[in-house]
Amino acid sequence: YTPDQEMDTRVISTNACSEQYLSRDSFCILSSINVGKFSVVPEEFDEELHKIGSSINRFLDNVNTKEIEDELYALDGQRKAMEALRRTGAGVTNICAWLLKQDLEYGTETGNKTVSHFIDRFNYWMYVNTIQLGHEKGSFTAFHPERIRKSKFIQRMERDYGLKFDAMRNVTCSSIAPVG
């Protein structure tokens, strides 16, 4: 589109974000961790992810609680969605700096495999924590273990890591927001 062209309003998007599917009344609490600050040694960044996964997931869940307690939602439907799902979404930013520390290029096969491993471990620790929080504070109210287990992602987490999704505090806990 250029200013001298007539605009077809049928193709205008006012929100290009789609980190998570959201119903009309839903919203999620997003954050991003600076991956450029992480070690490049797999054992070390895994330990760092363990610490940050627990910390950031608990923090975002507490934001959800505070939003509900202080009635900071605009619509009653949003309160209901927060209580039913407790959506959070921790993500990453500055992945290129982390790759540069390893002399890897973004978008290459080796770079993609390295990032994929990092994100896999990131998700593992986020979901370990939401299961722990589910046992500690209770699962989100719409939680049904048999329905959650239909998810291919959850099936992979159970198969590859032995996670047991018998409790979950948050329906989602990782999400890559459109950050720099």
mmCIF file of C-alpha atoms in Angstrom:
data_model
loop_
_atom_site.group_PDB
_atom_site.id
_atom_site.type_symbol
_atom_site.label_atom_id
_atom_site.label_comp_id
_atom_site.label_asym_id
_atom_site.label_seq_id
_atom_site.Cartn_x
_atom_site.Cartn_y
_atom_site.Cartn_z
ATOM 1 C CA TYR A 1 0.000 0.000 0.000
ATOM 2 C CA THR A 2 1.217 3.483 -0.844
ATOM 3 C CA PRO A 3 -0.539 6.733 0.112
ATOM 4 C CA ASP A 4 -1.691 7.389 -3.469
ATOM 5 C CA GLN A 5 -3.449 3.996 -3.707
ATOM 6 C CA GLU A 6 -6.979 3.341 -2.568
ATOM 7 C CA MET A 7 -6.855 1.089 0.462
ATOM 8 C CA ASP A 8 -8.859 -2.138 0.570
ATOM 9 C CA THR A 9 -10.035 -2.130 4.180
ATOM 10 C CA ARG A 10 -10.963 -5.810 4.017
ATOM 11 C CA VAL A 11 -7.282 -6.744 4.340
ATOM 12 C CA ILE A 12 -6.282 -4.352 7.102
ATOM 13 C CA SER A 13 -5.009 -5.940 10.294
ATOM 14 C CA THR A 14 -4.909 -3.820 13.406
ATOM 15 C CA ASN A 15 -3.156 -6.503 15.432
ATOM 16 C CA ALA A 16 -0.493 -8.676 13.866
ATOM 17 C CA CYS A 17 0.173 -10.511 17.124
ATOM 18 C CA SER A 18 -0.870 -14.117 17.524
ATOM 19 C CA GLU A 19 1.291 -15.594 20.261
ATOM 20 C CA GLN A 20 -1.678 -17.513 21.647
ATOM 21 C CA TYR A 21 -5.231 -18.128 20.532
ATOM 22 C CA LEU A 22 -7.440 -15.957 22.707
ATOM 23 C CA SER A 23 -11.182 -15.979 23.008
ATOM 24 C CA ARG A 24 -12.997 -12.646 22.927
ATOM 25 C CA ASP A 25 -12.739 -12.150 26.696
ATOM 26 C CA SER A 26 -9.312 -13.662 27.255
ATOM 27 C CA PHE A 27 -5.957 -12.045 27.602
ATOM 28 C CA CYS A 28 -2.602 -13.230 28.800
ATOM 29 C CA ILE A 29 0.180 -11.807 30.903
ATOM 30 C CA LEU A 30 3.355 -11.728 28.764
ATOM 31 C CA SER A 31 7.031 -11.279 29.519
ATOM 32 C CA SER A 32 10.333 -12.003 27.824
ATOM 33 C CA ILE A 33 13.692 -13.132 29.139
ATOM 34 C CA ASN A 34 16.923 -11.792 27.646
ATOM 35 C CA VAL A 35 18.562 -14.890 26.176
ATOM 36 C CA GLY A 36 21.705 -12.908 25.382
ATOM 37 C CA LYS A 37 22.547 -12.989 29.103
ATOM 38 C CA PHE A 38 22.476 -16.801 29.287
ATOM 39 C CA SER A 39 25.492 -19.084 29.240
ATOM 40 C CA VAL A 40 26.199 -20.943 26.006
ATOM 41 C CA VAL A 41 27.228 -24.106 27.883
ATOM 42 C CA PRO A 42 24.214 -26.472 27.737
ATOM 43 C CA GLU A 43 24.470 -27.655 31.360
ATOM 44 C CA GLU A 44 24.822 -24.065 32.573
ATOM 45 C CA PHE A 45 21.970 -22.583 30.525
ATOM 46 C CA ASP A 46 19.779 -25.507 31.585
ATOM 47 C CA GLU A 47 20.421 -24.618 35.238
ATOM 48 C CA GLU A 48 19.747 -20.946 34.456
ATOM 49 C CA LEU A 49 16.484 -21.931 32.746
ATOM 50 C CA HIS A 50 15.517 -24.005 35.783
ATOM 51 C CA LYS A 51 15.922 -20.922 38.001
ATOM 52 C CA ILE A 52 14.252 -18.456 35.633
ATOM 53 C CA GLY A 53 11.431 -20.879 34.760
ATOM 54 C CA SER A 54 10.420 -21.148 38.377
ATOM 55 C CA SER A 55 10.851 -17.459 39.078
ATOM 56 C CA ILE A 56 9.157 -15.984 36.006
ATOM 57 C CA ASN A 57 6.252 -18.424 35.979
ATOM 58 C CA ARG A 58 5.519 -17.782 39.661
ATOM 59 C CA PHE A 59 5.774 -14.022 39.080
ATOM 60 C CA LEU A 60 3.389 -14.048 36.110
ATOM 61 C CA ASP A 61 0.941 -16.236 38.000
ATOM 62 C CA ASN A 62 1.053 -13.736 40.877
ATOM 63 C CA VAL A 63 0.263 -10.945 38.399
ATOM 64 C CA ASN A 64 -2.819 -12.939 37.378
ATOM 65 C CA THR A 65 -3.836 -13.259 41.036
ATOM 66 C CA LYS A 66 -3.330 -9.537 41.653
ATOM 67 C CA GLU A 67 -5.398 -8.634 38.568
ATOM 68 C CA ILE A 68 -8.268 -10.730 39.929
ATOM 69 C CA GLU A 69 -7.983 -9.595 43.557
ATOM 70 C CA ASP A 70 -7.777 -5.888 42.682
ATOM 71 C CA GLU A 71 -10.450 -6.163 39.946
ATOM 72 C CA LEU A 72 -8.134 -4.720 37.286
ATOM 73 C CA TYR A 73 -9.984 -6.327 34.380
ATOM 74 C CA ALA A 74 -12.218 -4.294 32.091
ATOM 75 C CA LEU A 75 -15.009 -6.844 31.659
ATOM 76 C CA ASP A 76 -16.501 -9.515 33.882
ATOM 77 C CA GLY A 77 -15.804 -12.018 31.107
ATOM 78 C CA GLN A 78 -12.096 -11.245 31.460
ATOM 79 C CA ARG A 79 -12.217 -12.069 35.175
ATOM 80 C CA LYS A 80 -13.915 -15.352 34.397
ATOM 81 C CA ALA A 81 -11.316 -16.168 31.732
ATOM 82 C CA MET A 82 -8.466 -15.306 34.107
ATOM 83 C CA GLU A 83 -9.885 -17.555 36.792
ATOM 84 C CA ALA A 84 -10.692 -20.388 34.389
ATOM 85 C CA LEU A 85 -7.366 -20.396 32.496
ATOM 86 C CA ARG A 86 -4.757 -18.289 34.338
ATOM 87 C CA ARG A 87 -3.011 -17.637 30.998
ATOM 88 C CA THR A 88 0.617 -16.537 31.167
ATOM 89 C CA GLY A 89 3.279 -16.386 28.511
ATOM 90 C CA ALA A 90 6.985 -16.097 29.222
ATOM 91 C CA GLY A 91 9.052 -15.864 26.089
ATOM 92 C CA VAL A 92 12.496 -14.943 24.870
ATOM 93 C CA THR A 93 14.202 -12.023 23.217
ATOM 94 C CA ASN A 94 17.766 -11.312 22.028
ATOM 95 C CA ILE A 95 18.330 -14.840 20.739
ATOM 96 C CA CYS A 96 20.723 -13.431 18.109
ATOM 97 C CA ALA A 97 23.150 -12.170 20.784
ATOM 98 C CA TRP A 98 23.187 -15.629 22.341
ATOM 99 C CA LEU A 99 23.917 -17.189 18.953
ATOM 100 C CA LEU A 100 26.678 -14.643 18.265
ATOM 101 C CA LYS A 101 28.389 -15.636 21.523
ATOM 102 C CA GLN A 102 28.657 -19.094 19.935
ATOM 103 C CA ASP A 103 29.704 -17.776 16.521
ATOM 104 C CA LEU A 104 26.458 -19.146 15.062
ATOM 105 C CA GLU A 105 24.258 -17.453 12.490
ATOM 106 C CA TYR A 106 20.542 -16.941 12.927
ATOM 107 C CA GLY A 107 18.564 -18.979 10.414
ATOM 108 C CA THR A 108 21.269 -21.541 9.638
ATOM 109 C CA GLU A 109 20.699 -25.233 10.252
ATOM 110 C CA THR A 110 23.134 -25.276 13.180
ATOM 111 C CA GLY A 111 21.731 -22.037 14.596
ATOM 112 C CA ASN A 112 18.170 -23.331 14.313
ATOM 113 C CA LYS A 113 19.052 -26.620 16.048
ATOM 114 C CA THR A 114 20.800 -24.742 18.850
ATOM 115 C CA VAL A 115 17.827 -22.402 19.362
ATOM 116 C CA SER A 116 15.414 -25.333 19.160
ATOM 117 C CA HIS A 117 17.285 -27.115 21.958
ATOM 118 C CA PHE A 118 17.274 -23.948 24.078
ATOM 119 C CA ILE A 119 13.515 -23.417 23.576
ATOM 120 C CA ASP A 120 12.836 -27.081 24.282
ATOM 121 C CA ARG A 121 14.611 -26.792 27.639
ATOM 122 C CA PHE A 122 12.892 -23.455 28.305
ATOM 123 C CA ASN A 123 9.462 -25.041 27.756
ATOM 124 C CA TYR A 124 10.398 -28.047 29.865
ATOM 125 C CA TRP A 125 11.208 -25.894 32.900
ATOM 126 C CA MET A 126 8.160 -23.662 32.397
ATOM 127 C CA TYR A 127 5.842 -26.672 32.374
ATOM 128 C CA VAL A 128 7.647 -28.366 35.283
ATOM 129 C CA ASN A 129 6.919 -25.211 37.228
ATOM 130 C CA THR A 130 3.253 -24.867 36.249
ATOM 131 C CA ILE A 131 2.726 -28.484 37.357
ATOM 132 C CA GLN A 132 4.459 -27.713 40.678
ATOM 133 C CA LEU A 133 2.380 -24.548 41.120
ATOM 134 C CA GLY A 134 -0.749 -26.544 40.308
ATOM 135 C CA HIS A 135 0.039 -28.883 43.197
ATOM 136 C CA GLU A 136 0.927 -25.986 45.491
ATOM 137 C CA LYS A 137 -1.830 -23.457 44.697
ATOM 138 C CA GLY A 138 -4.354 -25.483 42.702
ATOM 139 C CA SER A 139 -4.891 -25.933 38.995
ATOM 140 C CA PHE A 140 -6.657 -23.416 36.775
ATOM 141 C CA THR A 141 -10.396 -24.014 37.183
ATOM 142 C CA ALA A 142 -10.952 -25.316 33.633
ATOM 143 C CA PHE A 143 -8.197 -27.952 34.051
ATOM 144 C CA HIS A 144 -9.141 -31.457 32.952
ATOM 145 C CA PRO A 145 -6.172 -33.881 32.741
ATOM 146 C CA GLU A 146 -7.828 -36.067 30.107
ATOM 147 C CA ARG A 147 -8.463 -33.074 27.827
ATOM 148 C CA ILE A 148 -4.958 -31.641 28.308
ATOM 149 C CA ARG A 149 -3.438 -34.981 27.357
ATOM 150 C CA LYS A 150 -5.053 -34.752 23.898
ATOM 151 C CA SER A 151 -2.566 -31.994 23.044
ATOM 152 C CA LYS A 152 0.342 -33.217 20.884
ATOM 153 C CA PHE A 153 2.637 -30.849 22.795
ATOM 154 C CA ILE A 154 1.592 -32.309 26.160
ATOM 155 C CA GLN A 155 1.913 -35.844 24.791
ATOM 156 C CA ARG A 156 5.469 -35.057 23.695
ATOM 157 C CA MET A 157 6.333 -33.552 27.093
ATOM 158 C CA GLU A 158 5.000 -36.664 28.812
ATOM 159 C CA ARG A 159 6.763 -39.038 26.410
ATOM 160 C CA ASP A 160 10.120 -37.258 26.143
ATOM 161 C CA TYR A 161 10.451 -35.967 29.707
ATOM 162 C CA GLY A 162 8.155 -38.120 31.811
ATOM 163 C CA LEU A 163 6.148 -35.121 32.975
ATOM 164 C CA LYS A 164 2.859 -36.014 34.598
ATOM 165 C CA PHE A 165 0.160 -33.457 33.863
ATOM 166 C CA ASP A 166 -1.984 -34.226 36.893
ATOM 167 C CA ALA A 167 -2.064 -30.546 37.881
ATOM 168 C CA MET A 168 -1.384 -27.269 36.066
ATOM 169 C CA ARG A 169 -1.614 -23.774 37.434
ATOM 170 C CA ASN A 170 -1.709 -22.131 33.989
ATOM 171 C CA VAL A 171 -3.261 -23.314 30.731
ATOM 172 C CA THR A 172 -0.269 -21.735 28.969
ATOM 173 C CA CYS A 173 3.002 -20.566 30.398
ATOM 174 C CA SER A 174 5.292 -19.985 27.425
ATOM 175 C CA SER A 175 4.710 -17.721 24.468
ATOM 176 C CA ILE A 176 6.973 -15.851 22.101
ATOM 177 C CA ALA A 177 5.706 -12.285 21.950
ATOM 178 C CA PRO A 178 6.663 -10.027 19.013
ATOM 179 C CA VAL A 179 9.687 -8.396 20.662
ATOM 180 C CA GLY A 180 12.980 -7.236 19.162
#
